[in-house]
PDB file of C-alpha atoms and ligand atoms in Angstrom:
ATOM      1  CA  UNK A 191      97.003 118.398 125.003  1.00  0.00           C
ATOM      2  CA  UNK A 192      93.666 116.828 125.977  1.00  0.00           C
ATOM      3  CA  UNK A 193      93.425 113.263 124.749  1.00  0.00           C
ATOM      4  CA  UNK A 194      97.161 112.750 124.126  1.00  0.00           C
ATOM      5  CA  UNK A 195      98.818 109.647 125.664  1.00  0.00           C
ATOM      6  CA  UNK A 196     100.456 110.276 129.039  1.00  0.00           C
ATOM      7  CA  UNK A 197     103.795 108.569 129.667  1.00  0.00           C
ATOM      8  CA  UNK A 198     103.014 107.846 133.324  1.00  0.00           C
ATOM      9  CA  UNK A 199      99.445 106.556 132.796  1.00  0.00           C
ATOM     10  CA  UNK A 200      98.781 102.846 133.358  1.00  0.00           C
ATOM     11  CA  UNK A 201      95.710 102.750 131.114  1.00  0.00           C
ATOM     12  CA  UNK A 202      97.482 104.585 128.251  1.00  0.00           C
ATOM     13  CA  UNK A 203     100.065 101.762 128.526  1.00  0.00           C
ATOM     14  CA  UNK A 204      97.275  99.177 128.242  1.00  0.00           C
ATOM     15  CA  UNK A 205      95.982 101.000 125.128  1.00  0.00           C
ATOM     16  CA  UNK A 206      99.478 100.918 123.569  1.00  0.00           C
ATOM     17  CA  UNK A 207     100.074  97.281 124.574  1.00  0.00           C
ATOM     18  CA  UNK A 208     103.052  98.159 126.779  1.00  0.00           C
ATOM     19  CA  UNK A 209     101.146  96.695 129.763  1.00  0.00           C
ATOM     20  CA  UNK A 210      99.241  93.459 129.074  1.00  0.00           C
ATOM     21  CA  UNK A 211      95.534  93.102 129.814  1.00  0.00           C
ATOM     22  CA  UNK A 212      92.798  90.566 129.195  1.00  0.00           C
ATOM     23  CA  UNK A 213      90.965  92.484 126.483  1.00  0.00           C
ATOM     24  CA  UNK A 214      87.361  91.414 125.902  1.00  0.00           C
ATOM     25  CA  UNK A 215      86.286  94.058 123.363  1.00  0.00           C
ATOM     26  CA  UNK A 216      88.003  96.762 121.316  1.00  0.00           C
ATOM     27  CA  UNK A 217      86.779  99.492 118.967  1.00  0.00           C
ATOM     28  CA  UNK A 218      88.510 102.382 117.194  1.00  0.00           C
ATOM     29  CA  UNK A 219      87.930 104.557 120.275  1.00  0.00           C
ATOM     30  CA  UNK A 220      87.644 102.157 123.259  1.00  0.00           C
ATOM     31  CA  UNK A 221      89.169  99.121 124.952  1.00  0.00           C
ATOM     32  CA  UNK A 222      87.385  96.829 127.448  1.00  0.00           C
ATOM     33  CA  UNK A 223      89.472  94.533 129.662  1.00  0.00           C
ATOM     34  CA  UNK A 224      89.066  92.500 132.844  1.00  0.00           C
ATOM     35  CA  UNK A 225      89.855  94.238 136.123  1.00  0.00           C
ATOM     36  CA  UNK A 226      92.985  92.745 137.713  1.00  0.00           C
ATOM     37  CA  UNK A 227      91.300  92.772 141.160  1.00  0.00           C
ATOM     38  CA  UNK A 228      87.685  91.830 140.416  1.00  0.00           C
ATOM     39  CA  UNK A 229      84.980  92.897 142.848  1.00  0.00           C
ATOM     40  CA  UNK A 230      82.270  90.733 141.250  1.00  0.00           C
ATOM     41  CA  UNK A 231      82.161  87.596 139.055  1.00  0.00           C
ATOM     42  CA  UNK A 232      82.170  89.935 136.055  1.00  0.00           C
ATOM     43  CA  UNK A 233      84.277  93.091 136.500  1.00  0.00           C
ATOM     44  CA  UNK A 234      85.334  94.711 133.238  1.00  0.00           C
ATOM     45  CA  UNK A 235      86.766  98.198 132.701  1.00  0.00           C
ATOM     46  CA  UNK A 236      85.816 100.154 129.576  1.00  0.00           C
ATOM     47  CA  UNK A 237      88.169 103.010 128.706  1.00  0.00           C
ATOM     48  CA  UNK A 238      88.472 105.553 125.920  1.00  0.00           C
ATOM     49  CA  UNK A 239      91.740 105.101 124.009  1.00  0.00           C
ATOM     50  CA  UNK A 240      92.373 108.835 124.381  1.00  0.00           C
ATOM     51  CA  UNK A 241      93.626 110.038 127.753  1.00  0.00           C
ATOM     52  CA  UNK A 242      91.154 112.058 129.814  1.00  0.00           C
ATOM     53  CA  UNK A 243      91.490 112.107 133.611  1.00  0.00           C
ATOM     54  CA  UNK A 244      87.894 111.291 134.527  1.00  0.00           C
ATOM     55  CA  UNK A 245      84.416 110.802 133.106  1.00  0.00           C
ATOM     56  CA  UNK A 246      83.377 114.458 133.353  1.00  0.00           C
ATOM     57  CA  UNK A 247      86.526 115.625 131.543  1.00  0.00           C
ATOM     58  CA  UNK A 248      85.933 112.991 128.873  1.00  0.00           C
ATOM     59  CA  UNK A 249      82.317 114.101 128.419  1.00  0.00           C
ATOM     60  CA  UNK A 250      83.345 117.771 128.139  1.00  0.00           C
ATOM     61  CA  UNK A 251      86.133 117.053 125.633  1.00  0.00           C
ATOM     62  CA  UNK A 252      84.639 114.251 123.538  1.00  0.00           C
ATOM     63  CA  UNK A 253      80.893 113.494 123.723  1.00  0.00           C
ATOM     64  CA  UNK A 254      81.152 110.832 120.997  1.00  0.00           C
ATOM     65  CA  UNK A 255      83.863 108.881 122.846  1.00  0.00           C
ATOM     66  CA  UNK A 256      81.751 109.141 126.012  1.00  0.00           C
ATOM     67  CA  UNK A 257      78.839 107.597 124.161  1.00  0.00           C
ATOM     68  CA  UNK A 258      81.174 104.932 122.765  1.00  0.00           C
ATOM     69  CA  UNK A 259      82.280 103.988 126.312  1.00  0.00           C
ATOM     70  CA  UNK A 260      78.654 103.689 127.473  1.00  0.00           C
ATOM     71  CA  UNK A 261      77.635 101.676 124.411  1.00  0.00           C
ATOM     72  CA  UNK A 262      80.577  99.319 124.945  1.00  0.00           C
ATOM     73  CA  UNK A 263      79.666  98.962 128.638  1.00  0.00           C
ATOM     74  CA  UNK A 264      76.246  97.749 127.504  1.00  0.00           C
ATOM     75  CA  UNK A 265      77.836  95.434 124.947  1.00  0.00           C
ATOM     76  CA  UNK A 266      80.097  93.906 127.619  1.00  0.00           C
ATOM     77  CA  UNK A 267      77.048  93.346 129.821  1.00  0.00           C
ATOM     78  CA  UNK A 268      75.242  91.636 126.944  1.00  0.00           C
ATOM     79  CA  UNK A 269      78.302  89.503 126.091  1.00  0.00           C
ATOM     80  CA  UNK A 270      78.494  88.372 129.735  1.00  0.00           C
ATOM     81  CA  UNK A 271      74.701  87.819 129.939  1.00  0.00           C
ATOM     82  CA  UNK A 272      74.417  90.457 132.648  1.00  0.00           C
ATOM     83  CA  UNK A 273      71.644  92.268 130.819  1.00  0.00           C
ATOM     84  CA  UNK A 274      69.294  89.472 131.940  1.00  0.00           C
ATOM     85  CA  UNK A 275      70.027  89.842 135.673  1.00  0.00           C
ATOM     86  CA  UNK A 276      71.149  93.458 136.034  1.00  0.00           C
ATOM     87  CA  UNK A 277      74.532  95.091 136.328  1.00  0.00           C
ATOM     88  CA  UNK A 278      76.124  98.321 137.451  1.00  0.00           C
ATOM     89  CA  UNK A 279      78.220 100.869 135.538  1.00  0.00           C
ATOM     90  CA  UNK A 280      80.378 102.979 137.875  1.00  0.00           C
ATOM     91  CA  UNK A 281      82.680 105.949 137.270  1.00  0.00           C
ATOM     92  CA  UNK A 282      84.632 106.576 140.473  1.00  0.00           C
ATOM     93  CA  UNK A 283      85.578 110.244 140.266  1.00  0.00           C
ATOM     94  CA  UNK A 284      88.198 111.703 142.602  1.00  0.00           C
ATOM     95  CA  UNK A 285      90.358 109.989 145.210  1.00  0.00           C
ATOM     96  CA  UNK A 286      87.661 110.434 147.887  1.00  0.00           C
ATOM     97  CA  UNK A 287      85.388 108.212 145.789  1.00  0.00           C
ATOM     98  CA  UNK A 288      88.063 105.569 145.257  1.00  0.00           C
ATOM     99  CA  UNK A 289      89.488 106.679 141.915  1.00  0.00           C
ATOM    100  CA  UNK A 290      93.066 105.398 141.717  1.00  0.00           C
ATOM    101  CA  UNK A 291      93.748 105.531 137.966  1.00  0.00           C
ATOM    102  CA  UNK A 292      93.261 108.981 136.475  1.00  0.00           C
ATOM    103  CA  UNK A 293      92.366 107.857 132.950  1.00  0.00           C
ATOM    104  CA  UNK A 294      88.566 107.760 132.568  1.00  0.00           C
ATOM    105  CA  UNK A 295      87.083 104.288 132.943  1.00  0.00           C
ATOM    106  CA  UNK A 296      83.700 102.686 133.440  1.00  0.00           C
ATOM    107  CA  UNK A 297      83.528  99.701 135.768  1.00  0.00           C
ATOM    108  CA  UNK A 298      80.979  97.126 134.551  1.00  0.00           C
ATOM    109  CA  UNK A 299      80.033  94.916 137.521  1.00  0.00           C
ATOM    110  CA  UNK A 300      77.635  91.996 137.700  1.00  0.00           C
ATOM    111  CA  UNK A 301      77.085  88.327 138.242  1.00  0.00           C
ATOM    112  CA  UNK A 302      76.096  88.710 141.894  1.00  0.00           C
ATOM    113  CA  UNK A 303      73.570  90.735 143.879  1.00  0.00           C
ATOM    114  CA  UNK A 304      74.565  94.400 144.057  1.00  0.00           C
ATOM    115  CA  UNK A 305      73.525  96.387 147.136  1.00  0.00           C
ATOM    116  CA  UNK A 306      72.096  99.876 146.915  1.00  0.00           C
ATOM    117  CA  UNK A 307      73.339 102.338 148.028  1.00  0.00           C
ATOM    118  CA  UNK A 308      76.909 101.249 147.243  1.00  0.00           C
ATOM    119  CA  UNK A 309      79.553 101.611 149.953  1.00  0.00           C
TER     120      UNK A 309
HETATM  121  P1  AMP B 511      89.473 103.119 140.175  1.00  0.00           P
HETATM  122  O1  AMP B 511      89.867 102.717 141.586  1.00  0.00           O
HETATM  123  O2  AMP B 511      88.014 103.441 140.013  1.00  0.00           O
HETATM  124  O3  AMP B 511      90.390 104.202 139.641  1.00  0.00           O
HETATM  125  O4  AMP B 511      89.674 101.829 139.285  1.00  0.00           O
HETATM  126  C1  AMP B 511      90.927 101.394 138.861  1.00  0.00           C
HETATM  127  C2  AMP B 511      90.795  99.914 138.645  1.00  0.00           C
HETATM  128  O5  AMP B 511      91.884  99.478 137.858  1.00  0.00           O
HETATM  129  C3  AMP B 511      90.811  99.074 139.938  1.00  0.00           C
HETATM  130  O6  AMP B 511      89.597  98.346 140.051  1.00  0.00           O
HETATM  131  C4  AMP B 511      92.034  98.158 139.746  1.00  0.00           C
HETATM  132  O7  AMP B 511      91.818  96.856 140.256  1.00  0.00           O
HETATM  133  C5  AMP B 511      92.194  98.168 138.234  1.00  0.00           C
HETATM  134  N1  AMP B 511      93.535  97.884 137.757  1.00  0.00           N
HETATM  135  C6  AMP B 511      94.712  98.385 138.223  1.00  0.00           C
HETATM  136  N2  AMP B 511      95.737  97.919 137.497  1.00  0.00           N
HETATM  137  C7  AMP B 511      95.201  97.133 136.527  1.00  0.00           C
HETATM  138  C8  AMP B 511      95.759  96.360 135.456  1.00  0.00           C
HETATM  139  N3  AMP B 511      97.087  96.327 135.214  1.00  0.00           N
HETATM  140  N4  AMP B 511      94.915  95.648 134.677  1.00  0.00           N
HETATM  141  C9  AMP B 511      93.583  95.653 134.918  1.00  0.00           C
HETATM  142  N5  AMP B 511      92.995  96.383 135.902  1.00  0.00           N
HETATM  143  C10 AMP B 511      93.804  97.094 136.692  1.00  0.00           C
HETATM  144 ZN1   ZN B 512      95.884 107.587 130.120  1.00  0.00          ZN
END
């Protein structure tokens, strides 16, 4: 069923605590934790606690949780003082765009100059 934990999903295991993570923020519906392979001085992932494979599926199934993820992305940026210099929120969607974990997640990136367009 949409939203149910998936036994083989890395980010569901981070939500349950089975896999450790450096959690920086948590709400009833979201968890934010540092990316294990950071691509910028600040690189935090914000995920819904419920399992949805990508951002579009999350938005279709649960608009409130989608809003919660975006609000928390902004809160992470403020916590890390990125709101003063600028930051990027990225949802890689599909393997051709670099998605490797199929549990929706927002990358919050900042703390260095960010080129546009991204690679
Ligand atoms: P994506 O490639 O957009 O699916 O993003 C998945 C992200 O998860 C990558 O940036 C990985 O570095 C990150 N990642 C993978 N395993 C872990 C982990 N155990 N803890 C934190 N981040 C992870
Ligand atoms: Zn999951």
